[in-house]
Coordinates of C-alpha atoms in Angstrom, one line a residue:
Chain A
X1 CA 4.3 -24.6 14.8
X2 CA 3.7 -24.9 10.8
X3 CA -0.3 -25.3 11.0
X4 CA -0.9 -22.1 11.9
X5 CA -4.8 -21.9 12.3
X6 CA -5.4 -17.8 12.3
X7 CA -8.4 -18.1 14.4
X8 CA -11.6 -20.5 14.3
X9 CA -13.2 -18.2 12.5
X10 CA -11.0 -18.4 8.9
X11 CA -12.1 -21.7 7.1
X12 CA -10.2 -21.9 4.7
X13 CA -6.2 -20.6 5.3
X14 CA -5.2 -18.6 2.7
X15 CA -1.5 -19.8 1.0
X16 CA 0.5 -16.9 1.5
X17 CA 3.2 -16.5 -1.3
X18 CA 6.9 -17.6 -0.2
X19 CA 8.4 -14.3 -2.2
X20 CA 7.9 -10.9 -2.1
X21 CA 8.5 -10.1 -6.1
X22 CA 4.3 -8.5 -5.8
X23 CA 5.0 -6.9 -3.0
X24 CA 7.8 -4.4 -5.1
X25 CA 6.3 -4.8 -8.2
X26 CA 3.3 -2.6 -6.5
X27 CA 6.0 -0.3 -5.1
X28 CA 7.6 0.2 -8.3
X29 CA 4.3 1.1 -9.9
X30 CA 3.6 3.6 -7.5
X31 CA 6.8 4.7 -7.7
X32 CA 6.2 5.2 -11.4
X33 CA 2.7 6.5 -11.2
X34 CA 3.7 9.6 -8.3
X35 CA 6.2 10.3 -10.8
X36 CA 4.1 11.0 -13.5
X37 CA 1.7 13.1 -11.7
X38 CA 4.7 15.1 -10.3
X39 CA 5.8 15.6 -14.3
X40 CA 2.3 16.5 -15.1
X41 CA 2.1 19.1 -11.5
X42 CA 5.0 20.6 -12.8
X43 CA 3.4 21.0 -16.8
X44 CA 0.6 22.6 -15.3
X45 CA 2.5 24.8 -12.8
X46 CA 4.3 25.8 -16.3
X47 CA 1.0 26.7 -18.4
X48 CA 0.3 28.8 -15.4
X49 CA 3.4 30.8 -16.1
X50 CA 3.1 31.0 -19.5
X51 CA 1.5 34.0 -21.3
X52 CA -1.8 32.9 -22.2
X53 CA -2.7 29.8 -20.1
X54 CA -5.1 27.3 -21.6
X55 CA -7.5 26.6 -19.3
X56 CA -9.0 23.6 -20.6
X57 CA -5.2 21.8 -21.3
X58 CA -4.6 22.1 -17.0
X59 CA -8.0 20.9 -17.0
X60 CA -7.2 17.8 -19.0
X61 CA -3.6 17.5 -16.8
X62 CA -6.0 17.9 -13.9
X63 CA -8.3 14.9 -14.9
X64 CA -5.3 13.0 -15.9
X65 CA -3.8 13.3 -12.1
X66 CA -6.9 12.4 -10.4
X67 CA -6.8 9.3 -12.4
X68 CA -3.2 8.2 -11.6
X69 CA -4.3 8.8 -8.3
X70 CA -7.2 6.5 -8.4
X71 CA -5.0 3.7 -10.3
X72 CA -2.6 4.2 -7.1
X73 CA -5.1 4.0 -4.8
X74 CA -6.4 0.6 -6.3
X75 CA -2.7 -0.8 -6.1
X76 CA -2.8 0.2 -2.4
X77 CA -5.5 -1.4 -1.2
X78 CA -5.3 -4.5 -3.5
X79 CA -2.1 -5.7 -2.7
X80 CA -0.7 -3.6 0.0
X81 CA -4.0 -4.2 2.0
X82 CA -4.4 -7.7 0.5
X83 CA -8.3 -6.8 -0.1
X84 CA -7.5 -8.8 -3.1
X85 CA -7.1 -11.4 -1.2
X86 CA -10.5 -11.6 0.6
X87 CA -14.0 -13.1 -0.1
X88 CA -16.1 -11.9 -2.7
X89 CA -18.8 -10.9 -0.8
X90 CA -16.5 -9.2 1.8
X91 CA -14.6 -7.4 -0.7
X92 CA -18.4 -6.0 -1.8
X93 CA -19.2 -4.7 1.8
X94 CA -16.2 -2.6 1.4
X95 CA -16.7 -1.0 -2.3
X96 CA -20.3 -0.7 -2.6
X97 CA -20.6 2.1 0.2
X98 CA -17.7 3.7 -1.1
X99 CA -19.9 4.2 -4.5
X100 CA -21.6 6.9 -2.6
X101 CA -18.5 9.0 -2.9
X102 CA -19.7 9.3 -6.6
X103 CA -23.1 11.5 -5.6
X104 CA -21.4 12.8 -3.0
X105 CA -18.6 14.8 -5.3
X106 CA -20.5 15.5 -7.6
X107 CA -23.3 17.2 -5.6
X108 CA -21.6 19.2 -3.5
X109 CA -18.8 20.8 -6.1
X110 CA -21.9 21.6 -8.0
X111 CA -23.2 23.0 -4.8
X112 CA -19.6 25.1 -5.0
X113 CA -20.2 26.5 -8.5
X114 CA -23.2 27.4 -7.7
X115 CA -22.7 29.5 -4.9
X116 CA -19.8 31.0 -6.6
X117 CA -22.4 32.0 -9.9
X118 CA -25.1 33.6 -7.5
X119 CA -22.1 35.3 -5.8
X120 CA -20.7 36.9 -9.0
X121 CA -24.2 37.6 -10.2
X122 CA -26.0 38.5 -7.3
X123 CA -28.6 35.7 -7.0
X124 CA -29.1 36.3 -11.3
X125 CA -29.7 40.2 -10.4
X126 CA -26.7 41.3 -12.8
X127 CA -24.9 39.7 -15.4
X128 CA -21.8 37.7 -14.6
X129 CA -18.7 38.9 -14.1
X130 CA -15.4 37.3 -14.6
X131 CA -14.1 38.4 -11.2
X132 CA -16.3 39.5 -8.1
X133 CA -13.2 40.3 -5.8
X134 CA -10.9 43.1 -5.9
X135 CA -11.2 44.3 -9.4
X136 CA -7.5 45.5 -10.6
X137 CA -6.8 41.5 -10.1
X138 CA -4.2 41.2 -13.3
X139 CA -2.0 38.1 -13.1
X140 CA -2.3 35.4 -10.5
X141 CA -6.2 35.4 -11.1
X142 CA -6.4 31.6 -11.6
X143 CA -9.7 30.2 -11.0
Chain B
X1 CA -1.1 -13.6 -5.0
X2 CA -2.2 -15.3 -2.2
X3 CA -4.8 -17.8 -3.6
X4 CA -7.3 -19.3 -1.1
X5 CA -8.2 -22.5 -2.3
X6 CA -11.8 -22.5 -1.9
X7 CA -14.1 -25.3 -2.8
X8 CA -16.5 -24.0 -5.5
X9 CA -20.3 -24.0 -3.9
X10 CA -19.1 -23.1 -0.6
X11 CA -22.2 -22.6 1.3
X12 CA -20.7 -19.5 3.2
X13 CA -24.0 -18.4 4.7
X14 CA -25.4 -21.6 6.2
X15 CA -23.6 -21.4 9.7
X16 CA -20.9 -22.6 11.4
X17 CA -18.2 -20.7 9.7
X18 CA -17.2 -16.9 8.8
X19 CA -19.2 -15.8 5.9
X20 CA -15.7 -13.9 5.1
X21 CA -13.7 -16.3 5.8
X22 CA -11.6 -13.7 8.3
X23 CA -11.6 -12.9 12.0
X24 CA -14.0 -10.3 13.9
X25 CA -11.2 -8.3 14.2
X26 CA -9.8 -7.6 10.7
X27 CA -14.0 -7.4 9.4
X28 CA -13.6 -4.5 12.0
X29 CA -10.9 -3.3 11.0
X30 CA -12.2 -2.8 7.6
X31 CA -15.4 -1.4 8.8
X32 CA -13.5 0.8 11.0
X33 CA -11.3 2.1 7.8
X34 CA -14.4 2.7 6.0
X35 CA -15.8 4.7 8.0
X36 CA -12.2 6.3 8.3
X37 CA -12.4 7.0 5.0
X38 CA -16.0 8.7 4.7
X39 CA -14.7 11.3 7.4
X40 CA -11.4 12.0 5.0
X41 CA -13.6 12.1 2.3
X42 CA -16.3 14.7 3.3
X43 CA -13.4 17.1 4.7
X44 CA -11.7 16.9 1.3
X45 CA -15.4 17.1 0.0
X46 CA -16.3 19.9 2.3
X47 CA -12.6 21.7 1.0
X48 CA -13.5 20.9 -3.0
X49 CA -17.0 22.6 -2.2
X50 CA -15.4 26.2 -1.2
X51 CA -12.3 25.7 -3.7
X52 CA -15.4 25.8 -6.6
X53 CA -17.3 28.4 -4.5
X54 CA -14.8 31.3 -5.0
X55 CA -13.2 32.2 -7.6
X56 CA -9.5 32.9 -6.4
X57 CA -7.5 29.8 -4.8
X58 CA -3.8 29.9 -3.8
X59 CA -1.9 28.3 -6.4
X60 CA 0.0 25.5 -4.6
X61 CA 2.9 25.8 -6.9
X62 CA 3.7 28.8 -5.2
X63 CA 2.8 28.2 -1.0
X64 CA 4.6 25.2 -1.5
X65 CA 7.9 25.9 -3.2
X66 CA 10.3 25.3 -0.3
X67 CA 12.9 23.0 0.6
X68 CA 14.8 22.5 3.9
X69 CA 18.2 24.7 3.5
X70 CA 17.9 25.6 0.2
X71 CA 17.0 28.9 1.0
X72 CA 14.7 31.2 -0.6
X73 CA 15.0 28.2 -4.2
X74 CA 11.7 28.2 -5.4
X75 CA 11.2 24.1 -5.7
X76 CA 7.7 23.6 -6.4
X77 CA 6.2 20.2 -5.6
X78 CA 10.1 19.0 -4.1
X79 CA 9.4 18.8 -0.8
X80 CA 6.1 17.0 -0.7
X81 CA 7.0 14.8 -3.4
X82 CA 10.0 13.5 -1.1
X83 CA 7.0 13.4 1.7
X84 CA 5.2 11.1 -0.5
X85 CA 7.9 8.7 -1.6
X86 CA 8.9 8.3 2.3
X87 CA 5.6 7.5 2.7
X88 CA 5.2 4.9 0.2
X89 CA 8.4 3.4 0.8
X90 CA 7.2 2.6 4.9
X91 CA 4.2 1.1 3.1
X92 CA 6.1 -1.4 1.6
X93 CA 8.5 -1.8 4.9
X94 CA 5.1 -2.8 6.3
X95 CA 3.9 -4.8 4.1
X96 CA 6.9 -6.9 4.3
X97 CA 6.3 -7.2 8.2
X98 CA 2.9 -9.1 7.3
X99 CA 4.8 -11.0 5.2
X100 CA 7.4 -11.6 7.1
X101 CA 4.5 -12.4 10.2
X102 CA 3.0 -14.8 7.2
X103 CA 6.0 -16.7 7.8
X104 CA 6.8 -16.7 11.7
X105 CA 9.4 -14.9 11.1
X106 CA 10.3 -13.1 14.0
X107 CA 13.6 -11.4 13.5
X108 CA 12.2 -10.4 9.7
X109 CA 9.0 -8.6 11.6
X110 CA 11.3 -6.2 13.8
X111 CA 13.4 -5.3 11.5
X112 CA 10.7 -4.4 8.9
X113 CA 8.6 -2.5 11.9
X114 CA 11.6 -0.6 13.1
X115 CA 11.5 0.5 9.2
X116 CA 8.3 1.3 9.2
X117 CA 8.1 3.0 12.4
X118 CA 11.4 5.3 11.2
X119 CA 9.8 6.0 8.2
X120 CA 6.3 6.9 10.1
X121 CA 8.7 9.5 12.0
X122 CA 10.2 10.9 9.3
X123 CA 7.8 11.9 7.3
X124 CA 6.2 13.6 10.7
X125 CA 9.1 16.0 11.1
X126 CA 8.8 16.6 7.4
X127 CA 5.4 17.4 8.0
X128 CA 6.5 19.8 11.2
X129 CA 9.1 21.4 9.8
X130 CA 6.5 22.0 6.8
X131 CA 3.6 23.7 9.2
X132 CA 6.4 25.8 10.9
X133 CA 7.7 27.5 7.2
X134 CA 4.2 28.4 6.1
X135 CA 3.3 29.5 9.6
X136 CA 6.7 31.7 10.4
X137 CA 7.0 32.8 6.5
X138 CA 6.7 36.4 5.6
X139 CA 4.9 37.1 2.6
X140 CA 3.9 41.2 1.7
X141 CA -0.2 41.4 1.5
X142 CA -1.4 44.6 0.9
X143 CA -4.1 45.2 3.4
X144 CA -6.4 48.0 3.5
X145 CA -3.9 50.2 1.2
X146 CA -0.7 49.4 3.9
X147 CA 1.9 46.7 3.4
X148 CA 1.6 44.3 5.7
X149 CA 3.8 41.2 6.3
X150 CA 1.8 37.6 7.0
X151 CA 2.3 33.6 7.5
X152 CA -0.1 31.5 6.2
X153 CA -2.4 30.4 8.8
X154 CA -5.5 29.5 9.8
X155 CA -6.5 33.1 10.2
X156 CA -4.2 34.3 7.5
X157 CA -4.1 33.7 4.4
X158 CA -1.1 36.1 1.9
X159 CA -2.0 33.7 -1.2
X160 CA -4.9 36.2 -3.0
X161 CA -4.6 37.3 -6.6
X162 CA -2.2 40.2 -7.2
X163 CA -2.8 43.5 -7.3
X164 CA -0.4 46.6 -8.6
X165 CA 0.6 49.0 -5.9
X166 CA 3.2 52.1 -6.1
X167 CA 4.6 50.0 -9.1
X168 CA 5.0 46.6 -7.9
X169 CA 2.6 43.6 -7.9
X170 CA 1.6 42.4 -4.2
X171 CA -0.4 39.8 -3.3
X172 CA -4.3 40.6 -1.1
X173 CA -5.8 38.7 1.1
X174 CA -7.1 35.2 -0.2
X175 CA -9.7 33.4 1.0
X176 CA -9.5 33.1 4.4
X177 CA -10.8 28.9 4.0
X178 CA -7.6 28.1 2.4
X179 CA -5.1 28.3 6.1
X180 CA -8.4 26.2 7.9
X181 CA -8.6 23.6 5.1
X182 CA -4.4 23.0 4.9
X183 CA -3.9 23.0 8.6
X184 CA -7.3 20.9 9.5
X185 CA -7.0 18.2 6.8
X186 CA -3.2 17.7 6.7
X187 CA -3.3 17.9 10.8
X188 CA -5.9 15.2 11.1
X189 CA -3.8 12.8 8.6
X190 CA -0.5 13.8 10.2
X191 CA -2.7 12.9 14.3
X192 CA -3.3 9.5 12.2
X193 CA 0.3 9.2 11.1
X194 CA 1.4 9.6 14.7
X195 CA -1.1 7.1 15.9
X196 CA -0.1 4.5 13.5
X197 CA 3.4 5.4 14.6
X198 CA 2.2 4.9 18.5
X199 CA 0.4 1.3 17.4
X200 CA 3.7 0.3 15.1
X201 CA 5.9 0.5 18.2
X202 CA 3.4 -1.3 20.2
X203 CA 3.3 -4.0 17.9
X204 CA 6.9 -4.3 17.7
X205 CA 7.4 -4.6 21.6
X206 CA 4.8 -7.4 21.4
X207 CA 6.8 -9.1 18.9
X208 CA 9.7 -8.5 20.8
X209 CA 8.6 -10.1 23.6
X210 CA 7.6 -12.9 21.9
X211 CA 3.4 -12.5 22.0
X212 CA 2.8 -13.4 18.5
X213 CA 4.6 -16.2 18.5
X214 CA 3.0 -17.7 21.6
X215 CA 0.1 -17.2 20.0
X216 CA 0.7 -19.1 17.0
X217 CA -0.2 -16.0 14.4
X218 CA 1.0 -12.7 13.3
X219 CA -2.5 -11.6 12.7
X220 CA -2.1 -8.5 15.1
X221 CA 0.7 -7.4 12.8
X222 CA -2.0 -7.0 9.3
X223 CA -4.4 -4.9 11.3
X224 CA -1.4 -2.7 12.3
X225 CA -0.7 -2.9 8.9
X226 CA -4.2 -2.6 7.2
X227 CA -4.4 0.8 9.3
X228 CA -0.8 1.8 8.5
X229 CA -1.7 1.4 4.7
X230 CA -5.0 3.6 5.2
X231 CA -2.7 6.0 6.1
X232 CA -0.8 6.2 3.2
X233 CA -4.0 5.9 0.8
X234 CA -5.3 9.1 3.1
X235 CA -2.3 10.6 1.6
X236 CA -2.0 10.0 -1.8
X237 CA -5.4 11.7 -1.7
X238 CA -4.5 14.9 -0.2
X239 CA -1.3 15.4 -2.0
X240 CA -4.0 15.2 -5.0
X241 CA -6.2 17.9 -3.5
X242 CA -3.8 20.5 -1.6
X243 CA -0.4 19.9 -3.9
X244 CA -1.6 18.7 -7.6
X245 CA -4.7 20.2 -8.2

């Protein structure tokens, strides 16, 4: 059996590539990318034991990760998943929901931040301070 | 890549054909993912939300420092990293099943599925013999002025910021979300690890016994593998959220 008709449903059967060079291509750059992130877990786990950590430098490492992580995550489910592979308007019916994820973080982390301001203010009653918890909090207070 | 070689000005909405050019069962599939994916997504949404709404969180460098016999080593990031790349690797065990299914290749198929299902295994009894360290470990918290000795769990949480008592730094009690969060969102990927390990082993006694082939397609083999992939995306996003950040 070389015709292999999927189902009636597919058209037009998709040439599937003989080798599978792609295939660990994508799992060397995954490879790669976790290994960077695991570099940069292990910078920011050092500024944390450092004297005087700088926030906004883990905050940069931070950004950086969840960046890798989105790369890897488009390596996944283009190749891996073959979505790549798919229709144009299918591929669409898959992404464009997903955009909601953008509102949705954004919103409710902000949602977090605030609570944690009228917590450490009381509602605006008082002005803020640093640390609302146990107050002798020396090191190991990371936000 | 696999390049469909489609006639420019297909009409793909005038009837007769699959607008997506793909089965009902790998559309659903999809949809089924999607919807997969909103559920991870608001728990690590719902976990992000609290994170910003205190302002202590357990520094993961520290609850996760441990290794299988190495003792009391303080390896942060070690063991999950070695979680992660076991992970990846059965991706790319299944993704050579599809393509070895592309090809009606039998033998190729059960070989790469017993991979992927070994791999799926592995990475569960990492998993377990990670639950059982933080849940059995014994960490000082200083409660109420006594010392008292705690695991992390989902009652319990020894990670809060440090405190000086009788001349010593101990840790108090941290937010008590953190053990809830861990346990709930790394338990749910871990049920759909096992599930994906219970549907791998399905799919390789079918190909076994020779289904696919009677059938003239591998097709059952993608969707195994489309939900085995999710799986490993799941992941790469919580290793982001509990272990990185």
């Amino acid at each position: 059996m070389s015709q292999h008709t999927i189902s009636p449903e597919i058209t037009f059967a998709p040439e599937h590539p003989s080798g599978t060079k792609k295939i660990w291509k994508t799992f060397w750059i995954l490879s790669i990318i976790t290994i960077i992130e695991l570099v940069i877990g292990l910078a920011i786990y050092n500024i944390h034991k450092g004297e005087h950590p700088s926030e906004s430098l883990v905050l940069f490492f931070k950004g950086m990760v969840c960046i890798l992580t989105l790369a890897k995550a488009y390596y996944i489910v283009s190749i891996f998943m073959h979505l790549g592979d798919e229709v144009r308007n299918f591929i669409m019916t898959i992404i464009v929901p997903l955009c909601l994820f953008i509102w949705f973080i954004v919103a409710f982390l902000w949602d977090g931040d605030s609570w944690k301001n009228l917590r450490n203010t009381d509602a605006g009653s008082r002005p803020a301070t640093e640390q609302a918890a146990p107050a002798a909090i020396e090191k190991g207070a990371k936000p | 890549m696999s390049t469909t070689a489609i006639p420019a000005g297909t009409k793909w909405w005038s009837g007769g054909k699959s607008p997506f050019n793909a089965s009902y069962g790998k559309v659903m599939m999809w949809y089924f993912l999607m919807s997969d994916a909103f559920t991870f997504g608001a728990f690590l949404i719902s976990y992000g939300t609290i994170r910003f709404s205190v302002n202590h969180w357990a520094d993961p460098n520290h609850v996760f420092n441990a290794f299988p016999f190495a003792g009391h080593a303080n390896l942060p990031l070690a063991f999950v990293s070695l979680m992660t790349f076991i992970l990846i690797f059965s991706s790319v065990t299944m993704v050579l099943a599809v393509h070895e299914g592309h090809k009606m290749n039998r033998k190729g198929v059960e070989k790469y599925m017993i991979l992927t299902i070994l791999g799926g295994i592995a990475f569960l009894s990492c998993q377990a013999w990670e639950w059982t360290h933080l849940i059995t470990g014994d960490h000082a918290v200083l409660v109420n002025g006594q010392i008292e000795h705690w695991g992390t769990t989902v009652t319990k949480n020894p990670w809060g910021p440090e405190v000086m008592h009788n001349g010593q730094l101990v840790a108090t009690p941290g937010p008590i979300a953190f053990g809830g969060y861990f346990f709930g969102i790394t338990g749910f990927h871990g049920f759909h690890v096992f599930s994906g390990v219970v549907i791998n082993i399905v799919m390789y006694i079918k190909t076994k016994l020779g289904h696919f082939d009677e059938r003239g397609h591998y097709e059952m083999i993608e969707k195994a593998g489309l939900y085995w992939h999710f799986v490993d995306l799941v992941w790469v996003f919580v290793f982001l959220c509990f272990y990185l950040i």
